Short mmCIF file of C-alpha atoms and ligand atoms in Angstrom, two decimals:
data_model
loop_
_atom_site.label_atom_id
_atom_site.label_comp_id
_atom_site.label_asym_id
_atom_site.label_seq_id
_atom_site.Cartn_x
_atom_site.Cartn_y
_atom_site.Cartn_z
CA ALA V 1 -39.40 -20.87 -8.70
CA ASP V 2 -36.88 -18.07 -8.68
CA ARG V 3 -34.21 -20.43 -7.34
CA LYS V 4 -34.98 -22.87 -10.12
CA ARG V 5 -34.68 -20.18 -12.71
CA ARG V 6 -31.33 -19.07 -11.33
CA ALA V 7 -30.03 -22.64 -11.16
CA ALA V 8 -31.11 -23.21 -14.75
CA ALA V 9 -29.26 -20.08 -15.84
CA VAL V 10 -26.00 -21.21 -14.18
CA ILE V 11 -26.31 -24.71 -15.62
CA GLU V 12 -26.97 -23.39 -19.08
CA GLU V 13 -23.91 -21.18 -18.84
CA VAL V 14 -21.79 -24.14 -17.66
CA GLU V 15 -23.07 -26.33 -20.49
CA SER V 16 -22.10 -23.81 -23.10
CA SER V 17 -18.69 -22.96 -21.67
CA LEU V 18 -17.74 -26.65 -21.35
CA ALA V 19 -19.08 -27.73 -24.74
CA THR V 20 -16.79 -29.76 -27.01
CA PRO V 21 -18.50 -30.24 -30.37
CA THR V 22 -16.66 -32.67 -32.65
CA ALA V 23 -15.61 -29.89 -35.02
CA LEU V 24 -13.91 -28.12 -32.11
CA LEU V 25 -12.11 -31.34 -31.13
CA ARG V 26 -10.80 -31.66 -34.68
CA SER V 27 -9.41 -28.16 -34.65
CA ILE V 28 -7.85 -28.79 -31.21
CA ALA V 29 -6.20 -31.92 -32.58
CA ASP V 30 -4.83 -29.92 -35.53
CA ALA V 31 -3.44 -27.32 -33.14
CA MET V 32 -1.80 -30.09 -31.10
CA VAL V 33 -0.15 -31.54 -34.21
CA THR V 34 1.23 -28.08 -35.00
CA GLU V 35 2.60 -27.77 -31.46
CA MET V 36 4.15 -31.24 -31.69
CA GLU V 37 5.98 -30.20 -34.84
CA ARG V 38 7.23 -27.04 -33.15
CA GLY V 39 8.43 -29.07 -30.18
CA LEU V 40 10.26 -31.49 -32.47
CA ARG V 41 12.01 -28.55 -34.14
CA GLY V 42 13.18 -27.36 -30.73
CA ASP V 43 11.29 -24.08 -30.86
CA ILE V 44 11.74 -22.78 -27.31
CA HIS V 45 8.23 -21.39 -27.28
CA ALA V 46 6.65 -24.70 -28.26
CA GLN V 47 3.98 -25.72 -25.77
CA LEU V 48 4.62 -29.43 -26.19
CA LYS V 49 8.19 -30.05 -25.15
CA MET V 50 8.41 -33.29 -27.18
CA LEU V 51 11.22 -34.59 -24.99
CA ILE V 52 13.70 -37.05 -26.45
CA SER V 53 13.66 -40.18 -24.29
CA TYR V 54 16.86 -41.82 -25.58
CA VAL V 55 14.76 -44.96 -25.98
CA ASP V 56 15.34 -45.96 -29.61
CA ASN V 57 14.49 -49.61 -29.15
CA LEU V 58 11.45 -50.96 -27.38
CA PRO V 59 11.48 -54.33 -25.60
CA THR V 60 11.76 -57.35 -27.85
CA GLY V 61 10.81 -60.12 -25.43
CA ASP V 62 14.37 -61.43 -25.15
CA GLU V 63 15.15 -59.54 -21.94
CA HIS V 64 16.25 -61.71 -19.06
CA GLY V 65 17.54 -61.45 -15.51
CA LEU V 66 16.51 -59.76 -12.27
CA PHE V 67 15.58 -56.09 -12.47
CA TYR V 68 14.06 -53.51 -10.19
CA ALA V 69 11.84 -50.55 -10.96
CA LEU V 70 10.76 -47.55 -8.98
CA ASP V 71 7.81 -45.39 -10.00
CA LEU V 72 7.49 -41.87 -8.61
CA GLY V 73 4.95 -39.50 -9.96
CA GLY V 74 1.79 -39.06 -7.98
CA THR V 75 0.41 -39.66 -4.59
CA ASN V 76 1.98 -43.09 -4.33
CA PHE V 77 5.19 -44.58 -5.42
CA ARG V 78 5.73 -48.17 -6.35
CA VAL V 79 8.71 -50.45 -6.13
CA LEU V 80 8.85 -53.57 -8.20
CA ARG V 81 11.16 -56.46 -8.96
CA VAL V 82 10.83 -58.81 -11.84
CA GLN V 83 12.60 -61.95 -12.93
CA LEU V 84 12.62 -61.97 -16.72
CA GLY V 85 13.02 -65.30 -18.44
CA GLY V 86 13.64 -64.33 -22.07
CA ARG V 87 11.51 -65.18 -25.09
CA GLU V 88 10.21 -68.49 -23.79
CA LYS V 89 9.55 -67.83 -20.15
CA ARG V 90 8.79 -64.08 -20.28
CA VAL V 91 7.89 -62.73 -16.81
CA VAL V 92 8.85 -65.56 -14.47
CA LYS V 93 7.95 -63.77 -11.30
CA GLN V 94 7.17 -60.26 -10.18
CA GLN V 95 6.48 -58.56 -6.87
CA TYR V 96 5.62 -55.01 -6.03
CA GLU V 97 4.84 -52.76 -3.15
CA GLU V 98 3.07 -49.43 -3.04
CA VAL V 99 3.96 -46.72 -0.56
CA SER V 100 2.03 -43.49 -0.14
CA ILE V 101 4.06 -40.31 -0.04
CA PRO V 102 3.49 -38.21 3.07
CA PRO V 103 2.13 -34.89 1.71
CA HIS V 104 4.76 -32.80 3.49
CA LEU V 105 7.47 -34.57 1.45
CA MET V 106 5.83 -33.39 -1.79
CA VAL V 107 6.66 -29.81 -0.87
CA GLY V 108 9.79 -30.30 1.28
CA THR V 109 13.43 -30.71 0.30
CA SER V 110 14.83 -33.10 -2.28
CA MET V 111 17.02 -34.80 0.30
CA GLU V 112 14.01 -35.64 2.49
CA LEU V 113 12.00 -36.93 -0.45
CA PHE V 114 14.80 -39.07 -1.89
CA ASP V 115 15.88 -40.41 1.50
CA PHE V 116 12.33 -41.55 2.10
CA ILE V 117 12.19 -43.26 -1.29
CA ALA V 118 15.60 -44.88 -1.00
CA ALA V 119 14.76 -46.19 2.47
CA ALA V 120 11.57 -47.82 1.18
CA LEU V 121 13.47 -49.29 -1.75
CA ALA V 122 16.22 -50.65 0.52
CA LYS V 123 13.61 -52.31 2.71
CA PHE V 124 12.00 -53.84 -0.35
CA VAL V 125 15.35 -55.19 -1.60
CA ASP V 126 15.89 -56.80 1.79
CA SER V 127 12.75 -58.85 1.29
CA GLU V 128 13.99 -60.40 -1.99
CA GLY V 129 13.24 -64.11 -1.91
CA GLU V 130 14.73 -67.29 -3.35
CA ASP V 131 12.74 -67.00 -6.57
CA PHE V 132 14.89 -64.10 -7.71
CA HIS V 133 18.40 -64.64 -8.97
CA LEU V 134 21.21 -62.17 -9.33
CA PRO V 135 24.31 -63.70 -10.95
CA GLU V 136 27.38 -63.78 -8.71
CA GLY V 137 29.34 -60.53 -8.56
CA ARG V 138 26.71 -58.38 -10.25
CA GLN V 139 25.15 -55.17 -9.11
CA ARG V 140 21.36 -54.90 -8.92
CA GLU V 141 19.93 -52.62 -11.60
CA LEU V 142 16.94 -50.34 -11.58
CA GLY V 143 14.66 -48.58 -14.03
CA PHE V 144 13.49 -45.30 -12.55
CA THR V 145 10.09 -44.07 -13.69
CA PHE V 146 9.89 -40.39 -12.90
CA SER V 147 6.67 -38.82 -14.14
CA PHE V 148 7.65 -35.18 -14.37
CA PRO V 149 9.15 -33.30 -17.31
CA VAL V 150 12.85 -34.07 -17.55
CA ASN V 151 15.51 -32.89 -19.97
CA GLN V 152 17.03 -36.23 -20.67
CA THR V 153 20.80 -36.18 -21.26
CA SER V 154 21.16 -39.93 -21.80
CA ILE V 155 19.05 -43.02 -21.16
CA SER V 156 20.12 -42.89 -17.52
CA SER V 157 20.39 -39.21 -16.69
CA GLY V 158 18.35 -36.05 -16.93
CA THR V 159 17.48 -32.81 -15.20
CA LEU V 160 14.11 -31.78 -13.86
CA ILE V 161 12.43 -29.05 -15.93
CA LYS V 162 9.59 -28.27 -13.53
CA TRP V 163 7.34 -29.89 -10.99
CA THR V 164 3.66 -30.57 -11.78
CA LYS V 165 0.68 -32.28 -10.09
CA GLY V 166 1.03 -30.65 -6.68
CA PHE V 167 4.73 -31.39 -6.21
CA SER V 168 7.00 -28.49 -5.34
CA VAL V 169 10.19 -29.88 -3.83
CA ASN V 170 12.91 -27.32 -3.18
CA GLY V 171 16.22 -27.35 -4.95
CA MET V 172 15.37 -29.92 -7.61
CA VAL V 173 14.66 -27.96 -10.79
CA GLY V 174 17.76 -28.20 -12.98
CA GLU V 175 19.22 -31.07 -10.95
CA ASP V 176 19.93 -34.57 -12.23
CA VAL V 177 17.22 -36.79 -10.76
CA VAL V 178 19.29 -39.97 -11.14
CA SER V 179 22.21 -38.55 -9.22
CA GLU V 180 19.85 -37.39 -6.45
CA LEU V 181 18.42 -40.90 -6.22
CA SER V 182 21.85 -42.54 -6.42
CA LYS V 183 23.20 -40.39 -3.61
CA ALA V 184 20.21 -41.25 -1.45
CA MET V 185 20.69 -44.97 -2.17
CA GLU V 186 24.31 -44.65 -1.14
CA ARG V 187 23.28 -42.97 2.11
CA GLN V 188 21.06 -46.01 2.71
CA GLY V 189 23.94 -48.38 1.95
CA LEU V 190 22.01 -49.76 -1.00
CA ASP V 191 24.23 -51.01 -3.82
CA MET V 192 22.14 -50.51 -6.95
CA LYS V 193 22.64 -48.82 -10.32
CA VAL V 194 20.04 -46.82 -12.21
CA THR V 195 20.41 -47.94 -15.84
CA ALA V 196 17.27 -46.30 -17.23
CA LEU V 197 15.45 -43.09 -16.36
CA VAL V 198 12.04 -43.01 -18.01
CA ASN V 199 8.87 -41.04 -17.94
CA ASP V 200 5.78 -43.08 -16.99
CA THR V 201 4.43 -42.68 -20.51
CA VAL V 202 7.65 -44.13 -21.92
CA GLY V 203 7.54 -46.96 -19.37
CA THR V 204 3.93 -47.69 -20.31
CA LEU V 205 4.85 -47.69 -23.98
CA ALA V 206 7.68 -50.17 -23.31
CA GLY V 207 5.48 -52.37 -21.11
CA GLY V 208 2.68 -52.16 -23.66
CA ARG V 209 4.95 -53.15 -26.55
CA TYR V 210 6.23 -56.16 -24.58
CA MET V 211 2.62 -57.37 -24.28
CA ASP V 212 1.48 -56.39 -27.77
CA ASN V 213 3.72 -55.73 -30.76
CA ASP V 214 1.31 -53.23 -32.34
CA VAL V 215 1.50 -50.67 -29.54
CA VAL V 216 2.63 -47.31 -31.00
CA ALA V 217 1.71 -44.86 -28.27
CA ALA V 218 0.96 -44.70 -24.56
CA VAL V 219 -1.32 -42.33 -22.72
CA ILE V 220 -1.57 -41.70 -18.99
CA LEU V 221 -4.83 -40.54 -17.47
CA GLY V 222 -4.20 -40.48 -13.74
CA THR V 223 -3.40 -37.69 -11.33
CA GLY V 224 -2.07 -35.88 -14.38
CA THR V 225 -2.08 -36.62 -18.09
CA ASN V 226 0.65 -37.17 -20.67
CA ALA V 227 1.50 -39.25 -23.74
CA ALA V 228 4.48 -40.80 -25.50
CA TYR V 229 4.77 -42.32 -28.97
CA VAL V 230 7.23 -43.80 -31.43
CA GLU V 231 8.50 -41.16 -33.86
CA HIS V 232 10.72 -41.50 -36.93
CA ALA V 233 14.15 -40.25 -35.90
CA ASN V 234 14.39 -38.27 -39.12
CA ALA V 235 11.22 -36.37 -38.23
CA ILE V 236 12.95 -34.81 -35.21
CA PRO V 237 14.88 -31.79 -36.53
CA LYS V 238 16.22 -30.96 -33.05
CA TRP V 239 17.94 -34.34 -32.78
CA THR V 240 21.54 -33.67 -33.76
CA GLY V 241 23.11 -36.97 -32.72
CA LEU V 242 23.65 -39.99 -34.91
CA LEU V 243 20.49 -41.48 -36.29
CA PRO V 244 19.64 -44.57 -34.23
CA LYS V 245 19.91 -47.89 -36.08
CA SER V 246 16.26 -48.60 -35.51
CA GLY V 247 15.35 -45.33 -37.20
CA ASN V 248 12.99 -44.61 -34.32
CA MET V 249 12.94 -42.55 -31.17
CA VAL V 250 10.35 -42.54 -28.41
CA ILE V 251 9.11 -39.02 -27.73
CA ASN V 252 7.58 -37.92 -24.45
CA THR V 253 5.15 -35.25 -25.61
CA GLU V 254 4.43 -33.62 -22.20
CA TRP V 255 1.05 -32.78 -23.72
CA GLY V 256 -0.31 -31.70 -20.34
CA SER V 257 1.13 -28.26 -20.96
CA PHE V 258 -0.86 -27.75 -24.16
CA LYS V 259 -2.75 -24.48 -24.18
CA SER V 260 -4.84 -22.88 -26.91
CA ASP V 261 -7.61 -20.35 -27.37
CA LYS V 262 -9.56 -23.25 -28.77
CA LEU V 263 -9.69 -25.02 -25.38
CA PRO V 264 -13.10 -24.55 -23.75
CA LEU V 265 -12.01 -22.78 -20.56
CA SER V 266 -14.74 -21.69 -18.18
CA GLU V 267 -14.57 -19.16 -15.37
CA TYR V 268 -14.22 -22.12 -12.97
CA ASP V 269 -11.13 -23.41 -14.75
CA LYS V 270 -9.57 -19.97 -14.85
CA ALA V 271 -10.10 -19.45 -11.12
CA MET V 272 -8.75 -22.91 -10.29
CA ASP V 273 -5.69 -22.30 -12.45
CA PHE V 274 -5.11 -18.89 -10.89
CA GLU V 275 -5.09 -20.36 -7.39
CA SER V 276 -2.96 -23.38 -8.31
CA LEU V 277 0.74 -23.99 -7.55
CA ASN V 278 1.52 -23.48 -11.24
CA PRO V 279 -0.78 -20.78 -12.65
CA GLY V 280 -0.84 -20.52 -16.43
CA GLU V 281 0.80 -23.91 -16.81
CA GLN V 282 -0.52 -27.42 -17.58
CA ILE V 283 -3.82 -26.03 -18.84
CA TYR V 284 -4.80 -29.11 -20.89
CA GLU V 285 -3.94 -31.31 -17.90
CA LYS V 286 -6.11 -29.17 -15.63
CA LEU V 287 -9.15 -29.82 -17.85
CA ILE V 288 -8.63 -33.56 -18.06
CA SER V 289 -6.88 -35.23 -15.20
CA GLY V 290 -7.85 -36.79 -11.90
CA MET V 291 -6.21 -34.20 -9.73
CA TYR V 292 -8.57 -31.52 -11.03
CA LEU V 293 -11.93 -32.90 -12.20
CA GLY V 294 -13.49 -33.13 -8.74
CA GLU V 295 -12.26 -29.64 -7.92
CA ILE V 296 -13.92 -28.19 -11.03
CA VAL V 297 -17.19 -29.87 -10.02
CA ARG V 298 -16.84 -28.39 -6.53
CA ARG V 299 -16.41 -24.90 -7.94
CA ILE V 300 -19.52 -25.22 -10.09
CA LEU V 301 -21.55 -26.57 -7.16
CA LEU V 302 -20.32 -23.67 -5.05
CA LYS V 303 -21.54 -21.23 -7.68
CA LEU V 304 -24.92 -22.98 -7.66
CA ALA V 305 -24.98 -22.80 -3.87
CA HIS V 306 -24.26 -19.08 -3.95
CA ASP V 307 -26.45 -18.04 -6.85
CA ALA V 308 -29.32 -20.48 -6.57
CA SER V 309 -29.18 -21.73 -2.97
CA LEU V 310 -28.69 -25.26 -4.24
CA PHE V 311 -27.99 -26.60 -0.75
CA GLY V 312 -30.33 -24.30 1.16
CA ASP V 313 -30.16 -20.74 2.39
CA VAL V 314 -26.66 -20.98 3.76
CA VAL V 315 -23.74 -22.02 1.58
CA PRO V 316 -22.29 -25.19 3.17
CA PRO V 317 -18.90 -24.14 4.63
CA LYS V 318 -17.25 -27.43 3.63
CA LEU V 319 -18.04 -26.71 -0.01
CA GLU V 320 -15.82 -23.64 0.21
CA GLN V 321 -12.75 -25.78 0.85
CA PRO V 322 -10.55 -26.32 -2.22
CA PHE V 323 -10.11 -29.96 -3.26
CA VAL V 324 -12.58 -31.44 -0.72
CA LEU V 325 -14.38 -33.12 -3.57
CA ARG V 326 -11.97 -35.69 -4.97
CA THR V 327 -12.31 -37.25 -8.40
CA PRO V 328 -12.99 -40.78 -7.05
CA ASP V 329 -15.95 -39.33 -5.12
CA MET V 330 -17.12 -37.49 -8.21
CA SER V 331 -16.90 -40.79 -10.08
CA ALA V 332 -18.94 -42.59 -7.41
CA MET V 333 -21.63 -39.90 -7.62
CA HIS V 334 -21.61 -39.92 -11.41
CA HIS V 335 -22.07 -43.69 -11.54
CA ASP V 336 -24.97 -43.79 -9.09
CA SER V 337 -27.80 -45.36 -11.03
CA SER V 338 -30.15 -46.01 -8.10
CA HIS V 339 -33.66 -44.55 -8.57
CA ASP V 340 -33.25 -42.12 -5.68
CA LEU V 341 -29.51 -41.47 -6.19
CA LYS V 342 -28.82 -42.55 -2.64
CA ILE V 343 -25.07 -43.08 -3.09
CA LEU V 344 -24.84 -39.55 -4.41
CA GLY V 345 -26.93 -38.28 -1.51
CA ALA V 346 -24.65 -40.01 0.99
CA LYS V 347 -21.56 -38.55 -0.69
CA LEU V 348 -23.02 -35.05 -0.52
CA LYS V 349 -23.72 -35.57 3.15
CA ASP V 350 -20.21 -36.88 3.72
CA ILE V 351 -18.28 -34.35 1.72
CA VAL V 352 -20.38 -31.21 1.67
CA GLY V 353 -22.14 -31.76 4.99
CA VAL V 354 -25.72 -31.39 3.78
CA ALA V 355 -27.90 -34.13 5.24
CA ASP V 356 -31.03 -33.94 3.14
CA THR V 357 -30.86 -33.22 -0.53
CA SER V 358 -33.85 -33.34 -2.81
CA LEU V 359 -33.87 -35.65 -5.77
CA GLU V 360 -33.67 -32.63 -8.01
CA VAL V 361 -30.50 -31.38 -6.33
CA ARG V 362 -29.00 -34.84 -6.73
CA TYR V 363 -29.86 -34.87 -10.43
CA ILE V 364 -28.27 -31.48 -10.90
CA THR V 365 -25.12 -32.65 -9.12
CA ARG V 366 -24.88 -35.73 -11.29
CA HIS V 367 -25.40 -33.63 -14.39
CA ILE V 368 -22.48 -31.37 -13.39
CA CYS V 369 -20.25 -34.44 -12.89
CA ASP V 370 -21.32 -35.60 -16.33
CA LEU V 371 -20.49 -32.28 -18.00
CA VAL V 372 -17.05 -32.01 -16.42
CA ALA V 373 -16.11 -35.66 -17.05
CA GLU V 374 -17.37 -35.57 -20.61
CA ARG V 375 -15.37 -32.48 -21.49
CA GLY V 376 -12.21 -34.03 -20.01
CA ALA V 377 -12.71 -37.35 -21.77
CA ARG V 378 -13.46 -35.73 -25.13
CA LEU V 379 -10.39 -33.51 -24.90
CA ALA V 380 -8.27 -36.55 -24.03
CA ALA V 381 -9.64 -38.32 -27.12
CA ALA V 382 -8.70 -35.29 -29.25
CA GLY V 383 -5.13 -35.65 -27.92
CA ILE V 384 -4.97 -39.33 -28.85
CA TYR V 385 -6.37 -38.49 -32.25
CA SER V 386 -3.66 -35.87 -32.74
CA ILE V 387 -0.94 -38.46 -32.11
CA LEU V 388 -2.57 -40.85 -34.59
CA LYS V 389 -2.60 -37.99 -37.10
CA LYS V 390 1.04 -37.24 -36.39
CA VAL V 391 2.07 -40.82 -37.16
CA GLY V 392 -0.33 -41.24 -40.07
CA ARG V 393 -2.56 -43.80 -38.41
CA ASP V 394 -5.71 -41.69 -38.45
CA LYS V 395 -7.05 -42.91 -41.75
CA VAL V 396 -7.00 -45.81 -44.12
CA PRO V 397 -4.08 -45.47 -46.58
CA THR V 398 -5.11 -43.98 -49.92
CA ASN V 399 -2.90 -46.39 -51.87
CA GLY V 400 -5.31 -49.22 -51.21
CA SER V 401 -3.16 -51.05 -48.65
CA LYS V 402 -4.69 -52.17 -45.41
CA MET V 403 -4.41 -49.97 -42.36
CA PRO V 404 -2.08 -51.67 -39.87
CA ARG V 405 -3.49 -52.65 -36.48
CA THR V 406 -2.67 -49.78 -34.15
CA VAL V 407 -2.74 -50.11 -30.37
CA ILE V 408 -2.70 -47.31 -27.81
CA ALA V 409 -1.67 -48.43 -24.32
CA LEU V 410 -3.55 -46.51 -21.65
CA ASP V 411 -2.90 -46.41 -17.94
CA GLY V 412 -3.70 -44.34 -14.88
CA GLY V 413 -6.24 -44.46 -12.11
CA LEU V 414 -8.66 -42.15 -13.88
CA TYR V 415 -8.84 -44.30 -16.99
CA GLU V 416 -8.83 -47.54 -15.05
CA HIS V 417 -11.50 -46.72 -12.48
CA TYR V 418 -13.74 -44.03 -13.95
CA LYS V 419 -15.81 -46.13 -16.35
CA LYS V 420 -17.96 -43.33 -17.76
CA PHE V 421 -14.79 -41.36 -18.43
CA SER V 422 -12.96 -44.18 -20.21
CA SER V 423 -16.03 -45.16 -22.28
CA CYS V 424 -16.37 -41.57 -23.39
CA VAL V 425 -12.69 -41.41 -24.41
CA GLU V 426 -13.16 -44.51 -26.54
CA ALA V 427 -16.47 -43.45 -28.08
CA THR V 428 -15.08 -40.03 -28.96
CA LEU V 429 -11.97 -41.52 -30.52
CA THR V 430 -14.15 -43.79 -32.65
CA ASP V 431 -16.19 -40.78 -33.68
CA LEU V 432 -13.10 -38.77 -34.65
CA LEU V 433 -11.53 -41.63 -36.60
CA GLY V 434 -14.64 -42.64 -38.44
CA GLU V 435 -15.89 -46.17 -38.90
CA GLU V 436 -13.23 -47.53 -41.22
CA ALA V 437 -10.07 -46.31 -39.52
CA SER V 438 -11.42 -46.91 -36.02
CA SER V 439 -11.79 -50.61 -36.76
CA SER V 440 -7.98 -50.85 -36.86
CA VAL V 441 -7.33 -48.80 -33.72
CA VAL V 442 -7.47 -50.39 -30.28
CA ALA V 443 -7.27 -48.65 -26.90
CA LYS V 444 -5.88 -51.11 -24.41
CA LEU V 445 -5.53 -50.83 -20.65
CA ALA V 446 -1.89 -51.46 -19.78
CA ASN V 447 -2.41 -51.93 -16.10
CA ASP V 448 0.72 -50.75 -14.32
CA GLY V 449 2.64 -51.25 -17.54
CA SER V 450 5.07 -48.49 -16.64
CA GLY V 451 6.66 -50.47 -13.80
CA ILE V 452 7.40 -53.51 -15.89
CA GLY V 453 8.30 -51.23 -18.80
CA ALA V 454 10.94 -49.44 -16.74
CA ALA V 455 12.36 -52.79 -15.60
CA LEU V 456 12.49 -53.96 -19.25
CA LEU V 457 14.34 -50.80 -20.28
CA ALA V 458 16.70 -51.25 -17.33
CA ALA V 459 17.37 -54.73 -18.72
CA SER V 460 18.02 -53.63 -22.28
CA HIS V 461 20.36 -50.89 -21.03
CA SER V 462 22.11 -53.08 -18.45
CA GLN V 463 25.81 -52.45 -17.85
CA TYR V 464 26.27 -56.18 -18.46
CA ALA V 465 24.29 -56.37 -21.71
P1 ADP A 1 -0.54 -41.41 -10.58
O1 ADP A 1 -1.17 -40.76 -11.75
O2 ADP A 1 -0.55 -40.54 -9.37
O3 ADP A 1 0.79 -42.03 -10.87
P2 ADP A 1 -2.59 -43.40 -10.73
O4 ADP A 1 -2.35 -43.71 -12.14
O5 ADP A 1 -2.85 -44.53 -9.80
O6 ADP A 1 -1.43 -42.60 -10.09
O7 ADP A 1 -3.82 -42.42 -10.69
C1 ADP A 1 -4.34 -41.97 -9.48
C2 ADP A 1 -5.38 -40.94 -9.79
O8 ADP A 1 -6.47 -41.56 -10.47
C3 ADP A 1 -5.97 -40.32 -8.56
O9 ADP A 1 -5.29 -39.12 -8.24
C4 ADP A 1 -7.39 -40.02 -8.96
O10 ADP A 1 -7.48 -38.73 -9.48
C5 ADP A 1 -7.68 -40.99 -10.08
N1 ADP A 1 -8.57 -42.05 -9.58
C6 ADP A 1 -8.26 -43.09 -8.79
N2 ADP A 1 -9.34 -43.84 -8.52
C7 ADP A 1 -10.38 -43.27 -9.16
C8 ADP A 1 -11.77 -43.55 -9.27
N3 ADP A 1 -12.33 -44.57 -8.66
N4 ADP A 1 -12.50 -42.73 -10.03
C9 ADP A 1 -11.96 -41.67 -10.64
N5 ADP A 1 -10.66 -41.34 -10.57
C10 ADP A 1 -9.88 -42.13 -9.85
MG1 MG A 2 1.59 -43.08 -12.33
#
């Protein structure tokens, strides 16, 4: 009975420190809009960097030819080739391959990382079949999706600001990522030109727009989280160049670095942040994204094991190990709807090493997954809502005109595979928008849109265009 009381006390404390009432989400969204405006002014202390992408035109559908794309930004990287057939034929053929990045390369030297990537790309190019056509005398061209914050200096160049998501490769911060890749391709004897360097959010936005003309923003919920959207060029005070003809500029918000006293940070989040590779940074991302959710659950379960002997008299040693509980496992446990939660029980046995767990312990575990996932999803929805506010698509126009259809392209393993998470994002967004406005807003899965998006941007910025 004493154990139960102590468990209940911990759970109650967790519930209150993770709570995200709708009023709080609204004030978080307001704070995000304020930070976006600061970032657009170029305030060096702005938390949202609001990076200029140099993409002032999104794909039209007329793109044609053979293009490659390379996507680096998480645990895997993807290479892709696509034969574009213009307005009529669209995507004629596409092929891709996924390669996992050996963990030691994520924290090694830039030369090792880029040599590995360029070698995989060269091998992929070698397998190009008859269905793909490169006109005589032309160089192959590539769109490079690089999902880390970059100070873009043109559409095809930019320097790394910092690593995130568990990457910490030496000697890269401040370096031009395209020239690093190009040098590695040369070392491989691969003749290819990078014509577009894009963030994955920007790639997803481009891919999304190609599929649906009403896409105005893209959000990634994967290993990390970030968003990009179409801004009016004259709403970007820090942009000092000529105004683009289109009047628009795609902005990579880098919203993962958002931080505010309003964010519901628990002791578990603070401890995780403190022990991370980048303490004090990417706080919003650490509450939302796939790299971290399972780890937060683990920390809460560990507290329950210590304070309320949740898994018996001894604390299971495996539970002490950072990151043993991965978000896909958390998702599997959370979705267990069997009457005796046997999937969850098997996962606990597998991951934590406790063979027999009572039904009550399983219920508690599922409840913790629910609390952590719900907070993440609701905060992500507040972010989307803030972008809609920023572009004036959060409510029906007061002048009586109809609210235009507004599509948000979403991608990332977390959004794609964690159903309870994605449903909660959508439900919360509907709640924040209200009935009328939400009927014009659509969240759409843009499955691997960033690959095709980068290839499309490589096409529109081709040296032969
Ligand atoms: P990245 O963000 O690394 O470019 P993805 O978009 O494929 O790659 O996202 C991968 C991330 O998605 C994983 O790190 C994991 O956190 C999350 N994820 C993948 N599968 C699942 C799942 N079944 N349930 C919950 N999260 C998942
Ligand atoms: Mg990705």
